[in-house]
Amino acid sequence: VTTQPAATSTAGTNFTTAVSVEDALGNVVTSSSASVALAIANNPNGGTLSCTNNPLNATSGVATFSCSIDMAGTGYTLTATSGSLTSVTTNAFNITAGAGTQLQITSNPVNTTASSSATGAFTVTLQDTFGNPTTKSSAITVNLSSTSSGKKFAATSGGTSVTSVTLPANTQSVTAYYADTVAGSPTITAAATGLTSGSQTETITAGTGAKLVVTTQPTNTAAGTSFTTGVSVEDALGNVVTSSSASV
């Protein structure tokens, strides 16, 4: 390796690595046009190597690569190979996250019973184009929305209702809380000016049965003629308890 990768590069940004074909005494074989291939040897974070050309034929015995790695990580190394030639591995180097371009909800989906108290925690993370968590030097106002009419967001568990939370400066993520009075599968969205929004589908189930509700009223009918009446088992918030097998 005649040009080592830079000690630190940004995810997705090209860096240069040069590999020479040498004889046993360390002399560059300037007549060589051997095909040289680069691959990640130590891969601390599942990165993918992308090069302008790979494999690359040496020119005057030297193959100069322009490459990038998408995932941030510490201690990457590359190995160069070419047929029967002795392979070589680069020095270790680091890849750092790029500028923030998107918000993502990175926690597991909220799965809770219908409630008006927002205790379902979720995490909103600022990421670069490749999904690496990153930071910004100024605070970000994260606007929160839901497809459900029964939504409630809070900045603290069980706290008062809010429509946004603040991702502090130089911080990768912020935790907020969600509740919904309507059972179903609402989609919540985190959005901010200049960033791609992130969404996630949550699961809200009905609570325990609390009341009976007539869902199909009887109609006027002749004496002795059957009529239909429907009764549902509902929780305290009016959601049908679909798991109920109560005898009515």
Short mmCIF file of C-alpha atoms in Angstrom, two decimals:
data_model
loop_
_atom_site.label_atom_id
_atom_site.label_comp_id
_atom_site.label_asym_id
_atom_site.label_seq_id
_atom_site.Cartn_x
_atom_site.Cartn_y
_atom_site.Cartn_z
CA VAL A 1 0.00 0.00 0.00
CA THR A 2 1.73 3.16 -1.18
CA THR A 3 -1.10 5.54 -0.27
CA GLN A 4 -2.99 4.62 2.87
CA PRO A 5 -6.68 5.56 3.25
CA ALA A 6 -7.15 8.83 5.13
CA ALA A 7 -7.29 8.28 8.89
CA THR A 8 -10.87 9.58 8.91
CA SER A 9 -13.35 9.98 6.06
CA THR A 10 -17.04 10.82 5.91
CA ALA A 11 -19.55 8.13 5.01
CA GLY A 12 -20.22 8.13 1.29
CA THR A 13 -17.29 10.45 0.52
CA ASN A 14 -14.48 9.11 -1.66
CA PHE A 15 -10.99 8.57 -0.30
CA THR A 16 -7.85 7.51 -2.18
CA THR A 17 -5.86 4.32 -1.74
CA ALA A 18 -2.92 3.36 -3.95
CA VAL A 19 -1.45 -0.15 -4.23
CA SER A 20 1.76 -0.95 -6.07
CA VAL A 21 2.87 -4.21 -7.63
CA GLU A 22 6.40 -4.90 -6.37
CA ASP A 23 9.03 -7.56 -6.78
CA ALA A 24 10.39 -9.56 -3.85
CA LEU A 25 12.89 -6.78 -3.06
CA GLY A 26 10.30 -3.99 -2.92
CA ASN A 27 10.84 -2.50 -6.37
CA VAL A 28 7.74 -1.30 -8.23
CA VAL A 29 7.21 -3.39 -11.36
CA THR A 30 6.47 -0.48 -13.68
CA SER A 31 5.67 -2.84 -16.55
CA SER A 32 2.80 -4.42 -14.60
CA SER A 33 -0.85 -3.87 -15.46
CA ALA A 34 -2.07 -6.52 -13.06
CA SER A 35 -5.73 -6.45 -12.02
CA VAL A 36 -5.93 -5.47 -8.34
CA ALA A 37 -9.06 -5.90 -6.22
CA LEU A 38 -9.93 -4.15 -2.96
CA ALA A 39 -12.24 -5.54 -0.28
CA ILE A 40 -13.09 -4.65 3.29
CA ALA A 41 -11.09 -6.81 5.69
CA ASN A 42 -12.13 -5.54 9.12
CA ASN A 43 -15.72 -4.36 8.97
CA PRO A 44 -16.84 -2.90 12.32
CA ASN A 45 -20.31 -1.81 11.28
CA GLY A 46 -21.42 -3.72 8.19
CA GLY A 47 -20.20 -1.14 5.70
CA THR A 48 -20.23 -1.54 1.93
CA LEU A 49 -17.20 -0.55 -0.14
CA SER A 50 -17.93 1.38 -3.34
CA CYS A 51 -15.11 2.27 -5.75
CA THR A 52 -15.04 4.08 -9.08
CA ASN A 53 -13.38 0.95 -10.48
CA ASN A 54 -12.82 -2.30 -8.60
CA PRO A 55 -10.97 -4.44 -9.67
CA LEU A 56 -8.62 -1.95 -11.29
CA ASN A 57 -5.70 -2.60 -13.65
CA ALA A 58 -2.42 -1.14 -12.45
CA THR A 59 -0.84 1.64 -14.51
CA SER A 60 2.95 1.51 -14.51
CA GLY A 61 2.67 -0.91 -11.62
CA VAL A 62 0.36 1.19 -9.45
CA ALA A 63 -3.42 0.89 -8.97
CA THR A 64 -4.93 4.06 -7.48
CA PHE A 65 -8.46 3.57 -6.14
CA SER A 66 -11.12 6.15 -5.34
CA CYS A 67 -13.55 4.54 -2.90
CA SER A 68 -16.12 5.22 -0.21
CA ILE A 69 -17.81 3.31 2.63
CA ASP A 70 -21.40 3.97 3.60
CA MET A 71 -21.57 2.99 7.29
CA ALA A 72 -19.80 4.88 10.06
CA GLY A 73 -17.37 2.81 12.12
CA THR A 74 -13.99 2.69 13.82
CA GLY A 75 -11.14 0.47 12.65
CA TYR A 76 -11.97 -0.39 9.04
CA THR A 77 -9.19 -2.03 7.00
CA LEU A 78 -8.97 -2.95 3.32
CA THR A 79 -7.19 -5.87 1.69
CA ALA A 80 -5.75 -5.72 -1.83
CA THR A 81 -5.38 -8.95 -3.82
CA SER A 82 -4.19 -9.86 -7.31
CA GLY A 83 -3.95 -13.46 -8.46
CA SER A 84 -0.96 -15.24 -6.91
CA LEU A 85 0.67 -12.03 -5.64
CA THR A 86 1.08 -11.66 -1.88
CA SER A 87 -1.92 -9.67 -0.60
CA VAL A 88 -1.62 -6.56 1.56
CA THR A 89 -3.85 -4.91 4.16
CA THR A 90 -4.12 -1.20 4.80
CA ASN A 91 -3.76 0.60 8.09
CA ALA A 92 -6.93 0.93 10.16
CA PHE A 93 -9.09 3.98 9.47
CA ASN A 94 -12.40 5.44 10.58
CA ILE A 95 -15.60 6.44 8.81
CA THR A 96 -17.77 9.15 10.40
CA ALA A 97 -21.41 10.05 9.78
CA GLY A 98 -22.25 12.76 7.27
CA ALA A 99 -24.60 15.70 7.58
CA GLY A 100 -28.12 14.99 8.80
CA THR A 101 -30.64 14.58 5.99
CA GLN A 102 -33.49 12.60 7.55
CA LEU A 103 -35.39 11.73 10.70
CA GLN A 104 -36.19 8.12 11.53
CA ILE A 105 -38.16 6.52 14.35
CA THR A 106 -35.54 4.01 15.43
CA SER A 107 -37.22 2.32 18.41
CA ASN A 108 -39.54 -0.69 18.24
CA PRO A 109 -43.15 0.14 17.37
CA VAL A 110 -45.38 1.19 20.26
CA ASN A 111 -47.69 -1.67 21.24
CA THR A 112 -50.10 -0.68 24.00
CA THR A 113 -53.75 -0.49 25.03
CA ALA A 114 -55.96 2.49 24.25
CA SER A 115 -55.39 5.30 26.72
CA SER A 116 -55.28 9.05 27.07
CA SER A 117 -52.00 8.89 28.99
CA ALA A 118 -48.98 8.99 26.69
CA THR A 119 -46.61 6.33 28.03
CA GLY A 120 -45.59 4.53 24.83
CA ALA A 121 -41.97 5.61 24.33
CA PHE A 122 -40.46 6.05 20.88
CA THR A 123 -37.12 7.45 19.71
CA VAL A 124 -36.58 9.90 16.87
CA THR A 125 -33.02 9.89 15.45
CA LEU A 126 -31.26 12.29 13.10
CA GLN A 127 -29.46 10.33 10.37
CA ASP A 128 -27.32 11.01 7.34
CA THR A 129 -28.22 9.75 3.86
CA PHE A 130 -26.92 6.27 4.67
CA GLY A 131 -28.77 5.87 7.98
CA ASN A 132 -25.86 6.70 10.26
CA PRO A 133 -26.92 8.52 13.44
CA THR A 134 -25.51 12.04 13.36
CA THR A 135 -25.84 15.44 15.02
CA LYS A 136 -26.42 19.06 14.13
CA SER A 137 -24.90 22.12 15.78
CA SER A 138 -28.33 23.71 16.32
CA ALA A 139 -31.50 22.36 17.94
CA ILE A 140 -34.19 20.81 15.72
CA THR A 141 -37.93 21.17 16.28
CA VAL A 142 -39.45 17.75 15.57
CA ASN A 143 -43.14 18.02 14.66
CA LEU A 144 -45.24 15.00 15.57
CA SER A 145 -48.42 13.80 13.86
CA SER A 146 -50.61 10.70 13.65
CA THR A 147 -53.24 9.33 11.31
CA SER A 148 -55.53 8.68 14.29
CA SER A 149 -58.09 11.11 15.66
CA GLY A 150 -57.37 9.81 19.17
CA LYS A 151 -53.66 10.66 19.20
CA LYS A 152 -51.72 12.19 22.05
CA PHE A 153 -48.00 12.99 22.18
CA ALA A 154 -46.02 14.01 25.25
CA ALA A 155 -42.44 15.02 25.94
CA THR A 156 -42.43 13.03 29.19
CA SER A 157 -44.14 9.78 30.15
CA GLY A 158 -47.73 10.61 31.07
CA GLY A 159 -47.08 14.31 30.49
CA THR A 160 -49.21 17.03 28.98
CA SER A 161 -50.10 16.96 25.30
CA VAL A 162 -47.58 18.41 22.82
CA THR A 163 -47.34 18.63 19.03
CA SER A 164 -43.54 18.76 18.86
CA VAL A 165 -40.38 17.94 20.80
CA THR A 166 -36.88 19.40 20.58
CA LEU A 167 -33.84 17.46 19.45
CA PRO A 168 -31.07 19.35 21.26
CA ALA A 169 -27.98 20.61 19.46
CA ASN A 170 -25.15 18.07 19.11
CA THR A 171 -27.51 15.23 20.07
CA GLN A 172 -28.41 12.26 17.87
CA SER A 173 -31.89 11.41 19.17
CA VAL A 174 -34.81 12.44 21.35
CA THR A 175 -37.45 10.32 23.12
CA ALA A 176 -41.15 11.18 23.01
CA TYR A 177 -44.29 9.36 24.16
CA TYR A 178 -47.50 8.32 22.40
CA ALA A 179 -51.02 7.36 23.40
CA ASP A 180 -54.21 6.79 21.46
CA THR A 181 -57.79 6.51 22.59
CA VAL A 182 -58.77 4.72 19.38
CA ALA A 183 -57.77 1.08 18.87
CA GLY A 184 -56.12 0.32 15.54
CA SER A 185 -52.86 0.70 13.63
CA PRO A 186 -52.09 4.41 13.46
CA THR A 187 -49.05 5.73 11.63
CA ILE A 188 -47.06 8.38 13.46
CA THR A 189 -44.68 10.76 11.69
CA ALA A 190 -41.72 12.83 12.86
CA ALA A 191 -40.97 15.81 10.62
CA ALA A 192 -38.67 18.83 10.60
CA THR A 193 -37.91 21.62 8.16
CA GLY A 194 -35.33 20.62 5.57
CA LEU A 195 -35.25 16.95 6.57
CA THR A 196 -36.94 13.85 5.18
CA SER A 197 -39.67 12.70 7.56
CA GLY A 198 -39.74 9.35 9.33
CA SER A 199 -42.86 7.29 10.00
CA GLN A 200 -43.81 4.16 11.92
CA THR A 201 -47.01 2.14 12.35
CA GLU A 202 -48.04 1.47 15.96
CA THR A 203 -50.46 -1.06 17.47
CA ILE A 204 -53.21 0.14 19.81
CA THR A 205 -55.51 -2.51 21.29
CA ALA A 206 -58.76 -2.11 23.16
CA GLY A 207 -58.67 -2.21 26.94
CA THR A 208 -60.69 -4.54 29.16
CA GLY A 209 -64.44 -4.72 28.70
CA ALA A 210 -66.21 -2.00 30.67
CA LYS A 211 -69.68 -1.64 29.15
CA LEU A 212 -72.25 -2.98 26.72
CA VAL A 213 -73.33 -0.83 23.80
CA VAL A 214 -76.24 -1.42 21.44
CA THR A 215 -74.73 -1.27 17.95
CA THR A 216 -77.83 -2.41 16.05
CA GLN A 217 -81.13 -1.05 17.37
CA PRO A 218 -84.35 -3.11 17.05
CA THR A 219 -86.69 -2.00 14.24
CA ASN A 220 -90.47 -1.83 14.18
CA THR A 221 -91.81 -5.25 13.22
CA ALA A 222 -94.98 -7.32 13.42
CA ALA A 223 -95.78 -9.31 16.55
CA GLY A 224 -94.16 -12.72 16.51
CA THR A 225 -91.67 -11.75 13.78
CA SER A 226 -87.97 -11.96 14.51
CA PHE A 227 -85.91 -8.80 14.67
CA THR A 228 -82.16 -8.23 15.06
CA THR A 229 -80.33 -6.41 17.83
CA GLY A 230 -76.54 -6.09 18.05
CA VAL A 231 -74.67 -5.50 21.30
CA SER A 232 -70.91 -4.93 21.57
CA VAL A 233 -68.54 -5.25 24.51
CA GLU A 234 -66.52 -2.04 24.71
CA ASP A 235 -63.74 -0.65 26.86
CA ALA A 236 -64.09 2.59 28.79
CA LEU A 237 -63.02 4.61 25.72
CA GLY A 238 -65.58 3.05 23.37
CA ASN A 239 -63.34 0.58 21.56
CA VAL A 240 -64.87 -2.82 20.78
CA VAL A 241 -63.08 -5.53 22.75
CA THR A 242 -62.68 -7.97 19.86
CA SER A 243 -61.09 -10.56 22.15
CA SER A 244 -64.17 -10.69 24.38
CA SER A 245 -66.32 -13.83 24.51
CA ALA A 246 -68.59 -12.47 27.26
CA SER A 247 -72.05 -14.01 27.52
CA VAL A 248 -74.64 -11.28 26.89
#
